[in-house]
Coordinates of C-alpha atoms and ligand atoms in Angstrom, one line a residue:
M227 CA 103.7 123.3 92.8
L228 CA 102.3 121.9 96.1
E229 CA 99.2 120.5 94.4
K230 CA 101.2 117.6 93.0
K231 CA 100.1 114.4 94.6
L232 CA 102.5 112.5 96.9
E233 CA 100.5 109.5 98.1
H234 CA 103.1 106.7 98.0
V235 CA 106.7 106.8 99.2
A236 CA 108.9 103.7 98.9
I237 CA 112.2 103.4 100.6
I238 CA 115.3 101.2 100.3
M239 CA 116.5 101.4 103.9
D240 CA 120.2 100.8 103.3
G241 CA 123.3 101.5 105.3
N242 CA 122.7 99.8 108.7
G243 CA 125.9 97.7 108.3
R244 CA 128.1 100.7 107.4
W245 CA 126.6 102.8 110.2
A246 CA 127.5 100.0 112.7
K247 CA 130.9 99.4 111.2
E248 CA 132.0 103.0 111.4
R249 CA 131.2 102.9 115.1
G250 CA 132.9 99.5 115.7
L251 CA 129.6 98.0 116.5
P252 CA 128.1 94.6 115.4
H253 CA 125.8 94.7 112.3
L254 CA 122.8 93.9 114.4
K255 CA 123.2 97.1 116.4
G256 CA 122.8 99.0 113.1
H257 CA 119.7 97.0 112.3
R258 CA 118.3 97.8 115.7
E259 CA 118.9 101.6 115.2
G260 CA 117.4 101.2 111.8
A261 CA 114.2 99.9 113.4
E262 CA 114.0 103.1 115.3
T263 CA 114.2 105.0 112.1
V264 CA 111.3 103.0 110.8
R265 CA 109.2 104.2 113.7
R266 CA 110.2 107.8 113.0
V267 CA 109.5 107.6 109.3
V268 CA 106.0 106.1 109.9
E269 CA 105.1 109.1 112.0
M270 CA 106.6 111.6 109.6
S271 CA 104.7 110.0 106.7
K272 CA 101.5 110.4 108.6
E273 CA 102.3 114.1 109.3
Y274 CA 102.9 114.7 105.6
G275 CA 99.6 113.0 104.7
I276 CA 101.4 110.2 102.8
K277 CA 98.9 107.4 102.4
Y278 CA 101.2 104.5 101.5
L279 CA 104.7 103.9 102.8
T280 CA 106.5 100.9 101.4
L281 CA 109.7 99.8 103.2
Y282 CA 112.2 97.3 101.8
A283 CA 113.1 95.4 104.9
F284 CA 114.5 92.1 103.5
S285 CA 115.2 91.1 100.0
T286 CA 115.1 87.6 98.3
E287 CA 118.9 88.0 98.1
N288 CA 119.5 88.9 101.8
W289 CA 119.4 85.2 102.7
K290 CA 123.0 85.1 101.4
R291 CA 124.2 86.8 104.6
D292 CA 125.6 85.0 107.6
K293 CA 123.1 82.9 109.5
E294 CA 123.7 85.1 112.6
E295 CA 122.7 88.2 110.8
V296 CA 119.7 86.7 109.1
D297 CA 118.5 85.2 112.5
G298 CA 119.1 88.5 114.2
L299 CA 117.1 90.3 111.6
M300 CA 114.2 87.9 111.9
E301 CA 114.3 88.2 115.7
L302 CA 114.3 92.0 115.4
L303 CA 111.3 91.8 113.0
L304 CA 109.4 89.8 115.6
E305 CA 110.2 92.3 118.3
F306 CA 109.2 95.2 115.9
L307 CA 105.9 93.6 115.1
E308 CA 105.0 93.2 118.7
T309 CA 105.8 96.7 119.7
Q310 CA 104.6 98.4 116.5
L311 CA 101.0 97.1 116.8
V312 CA 100.1 99.7 119.5
I313 CA 101.6 102.5 117.4
L314 CA 99.8 101.4 114.3
Q315 CA 96.5 101.2 116.1
K316 CA 97.1 104.6 117.7
N317 CA 97.8 106.2 114.3
N318 CA 95.0 104.3 112.5
V319 CA 97.5 102.8 110.1
R320 CA 97.1 99.3 108.6
L321 CA 100.0 97.0 107.9
K322 CA 100.4 95.1 104.7
A323 CA 103.3 92.9 103.4
I324 CA 104.6 92.0 100.0
G325 CA 107.1 89.3 99.1
R326 CA 107.3 85.5 99.3
L327 CA 105.9 85.6 102.8
K328 CA 105.3 81.9 103.3
E329 CA 109.1 81.3 103.1
L330 CA 109.7 83.4 106.2
P331 CA 110.3 81.6 109.5
Q332 CA 106.9 80.4 110.7
E333 CA 106.7 82.5 113.8
V334 CA 107.6 85.7 111.8
Y335 CA 104.9 84.7 109.3
E336 CA 102.3 84.2 112.0
A337 CA 103.2 87.4 113.9
L338 CA 103.0 89.3 110.6
M339 CA 99.6 87.9 109.7
Q340 CA 98.3 88.7 113.1
V341 CA 99.3 92.4 112.9
I342 CA 98.0 92.6 109.4
E343 CA 94.6 91.2 110.5
E344 CA 94.4 93.3 113.6
T345 CA 95.1 96.6 111.7
A346 CA 93.1 95.7 108.6
G347 CA 90.3 98.2 109.4
N348 CA 92.6 101.2 109.9
T349 CA 92.1 103.9 107.4
D350 CA 94.5 106.8 107.8
G351 CA 97.5 105.1 106.0
T352 CA 99.1 101.9 104.9
L353 CA 102.5 100.7 105.9
V354 CA 103.8 98.0 103.4
F355 CA 106.7 95.9 104.5
A356 CA 108.6 94.2 101.6
L357 CA 109.8 91.0 103.2
N358 CA 111.6 88.2 101.4
Y359 CA 110.7 90.5 98.5
G360 CA 112.3 90.5 95.0
G361 CA 111.0 92.5 92.0
R362 CA 111.8 89.6 89.7
A363 CA 110.2 87.1 92.0
E364 CA 107.1 89.2 92.1
I365 CA 106.9 89.3 88.3
V366 CA 107.6 85.6 88.0
D367 CA 104.9 84.8 90.7
A368 CA 102.4 86.9 88.8
A369 CA 103.2 85.2 85.5
R370 CA 102.8 81.8 87.1
K371 CA 99.3 82.7 88.5
L372 CA 98.3 84.2 85.3
A373 CA 99.4 81.2 83.3
E374 CA 97.3 79.0 85.6
D375 CA 94.2 81.1 85.0
V376 CA 94.8 81.0 81.3
R377 CA 95.2 77.2 81.5
A378 CA 92.0 77.0 83.5
G379 CA 90.2 78.9 80.8
E380 CA 89.4 81.9 83.0
I381 CA 91.6 84.3 81.0
N382 CA 92.1 84.6 77.3
S383 CA 95.8 85.2 76.6
A384 CA 94.7 87.8 74.0
D385 CA 93.3 89.9 76.8
I386 CA 96.5 90.2 78.7
D387 CA 97.6 93.8 79.0
E388 CA 99.4 95.9 81.6
N389 CA 96.2 96.5 83.6
L390 CA 95.4 92.8 83.7
F391 CA 99.0 91.8 84.5
R392 CA 99.1 94.3 87.4
Q393 CA 96.2 92.5 89.0
Y394 CA 98.5 89.5 89.6
L395 CA 101.2 91.4 91.4
Y396 CA 101.4 91.2 95.2
A397 CA 99.4 94.4 96.0
P398 CA 97.5 95.5 92.9
E399 CA 95.2 97.9 94.9
I400 CA 98.2 100.0 96.0
P401 CA 99.1 102.8 93.5
D402 CA 102.7 102.9 92.2
P403 CA 105.2 104.8 94.3
D404 CA 105.4 108.6 93.5
L405 CA 108.8 108.8 95.1
M406 CA 111.5 106.2 95.8
I407 CA 114.1 107.1 98.4
R408 CA 117.4 105.1 98.8
T409 CA 119.6 105.9 101.8
S410 CA 123.3 105.2 101.9
G411 CA 124.3 106.4 98.5
E412 CA 124.1 103.3 96.2
L413 CA 122.7 104.1 92.7
R414 CA 120.8 100.9 92.1
L415 CA 117.4 99.3 92.6
S416 CA 118.6 96.0 94.2
N417 CA 115.6 94.2 92.9
F418 CA 113.0 96.5 94.5
L419 CA 109.6 97.1 92.9
L420 CA 110.8 96.6 89.3
W421 CA 107.3 96.9 87.8
E422 CA 105.9 99.6 90.1
L423 CA 108.9 102.0 90.0
S424 CA 108.6 102.5 86.2
Y425 CA 107.7 106.2 86.5
S426 CA 108.6 106.9 90.1
E427 CA 110.8 109.9 91.0
L428 CA 114.1 108.7 92.5
Y429 CA 116.0 110.3 95.4
V430 CA 119.3 109.0 96.8
T431 CA 120.9 110.4 99.9
D432 CA 124.3 109.5 101.4
V433 CA 122.8 109.4 104.9
Y434 CA 122.8 106.0 106.5
W435 CA 119.4 104.6 107.4
P436 CA 119.9 104.8 111.2
D437 CA 120.7 108.5 110.8
F438 CA 117.8 109.3 108.4
G439 CA 115.8 112.0 110.2
R440 CA 113.2 114.6 109.8
D441 CA 115.4 117.0 107.7
D442 CA 116.4 114.3 105.4
F443 CA 112.8 113.2 104.8
S444 CA 111.7 116.7 104.2
R445 CA 114.6 117.3 101.7
A446 CA 113.5 114.3 99.7
I447 CA 109.9 115.5 99.7
D448 CA 111.0 119.0 98.6
S449 CA 113.1 117.5 95.8
Y450 CA 110.0 115.5 94.7
Y451 CA 107.9 118.7 94.5
G452 CA 110.5 120.3 92.3
R453 CA 110.3 117.6 89.7
D454 CA 108.5 117.7 86.4
R455 CA 106.8 114.3 85.9
R456 CA 106.3 114.0 82.2
Y457 CA 105.5 110.3 81.8
G458 CA 107.0 110.5 78.4
G459 CA 104.7 113.3 77.3
R460 CA 105.2 117.0 76.9
K461 CA 103.4 118.6 79.8
Ligands
IPE77 C1 120.1 97.5 105.0 O1 121.3 97.7 105.6 C2 119.2 96.5 105.8 C3 119.0 95.3 105.1 C4 119.4 94.9 103.9 C5 118.3 94.3 105.9 P1 122.6 96.9 105.2 O2 122.8 95.8 106.2 O3 122.5 96.4 103.8 O4 123.7 98.0 105.3 P2 125.0 98.1 104.5 O5 124.7 98.2 103.1 O6 125.8 96.9 104.8 O7 125.7 99.3 105.0
IPE78 C1 118.6 96.3 99.5 O1 119.8 96.5 100.2 C2 117.7 95.4 100.4 C3 117.2 96.1 101.5 C4 117.3 97.3 101.9 C5 116.3 95.2 102.3 P1 121.1 95.6 100.0 O2 122.1 96.1 100.9 O3 120.7 94.2 100.2 O4 121.5 95.9 98.5 P2 122.9 95.7 97.7 O5 123.4 94.4 98.1 O6 123.7 96.8 98.2 O7 122.5 95.8 96.3
MG79 MG1 123.2 97.3 102.1

């Protein structure tokens, strides 16, 4: 069964708040521990030969949280970008980002663009951060760009099919996730990769993101290799 490809893993990194609450710690401490898990998972993915790792770091809905938590998350992201650069270079991994990036605080946006540019030539893997990302926002943004191209006469509306539509998504060159992992037990997508997850295998664990370790990752991958991906057919 090991010949099945696993080139793209996407993760909803959930449970930082509950992890902190159970320990009587502030939310931000949970997010800080969660950032450590990100470092671990980036390394593990490389060991497993996973080419693309997409991490849901901040949703279009997460702005609803207290200003203190949002500010703290943005601060943590800045710190993370600064320290992660060396690790990405060492591992020959490039950074990409999907989401409404221009709506991020300017210094976060600039730091993000800088790391993306500096790692653009790395070829052993791609880490994709979903930031100010919403699956519906992505589809709406694609539809808007596509409508503009139709209006400009560059595209004929009769030619719109799934392949063409995909070209208007945030990262059309990245293959759809093979496996989507959600930590912390919730059985929902929370607006993550609505288009791209159509035929991904789903794996949910009760483990909170800050506790997500080597064994948990390997259990998710084993579960994936045990699946029968039929894509609606009868293989
Ligand atoms: C996930 O952890 C991280 C982000 C959404 C940024 P949460 O903060 O949602 O953790 P819970 O769901 O409250 O436990
Ligand atoms: C999804 O988690 C978003 C991220 C992990 C960034 P949430 O904690 O925001 O999702 P809900 O509110 O439980 O659906
Ligand atoms: Mg949550």
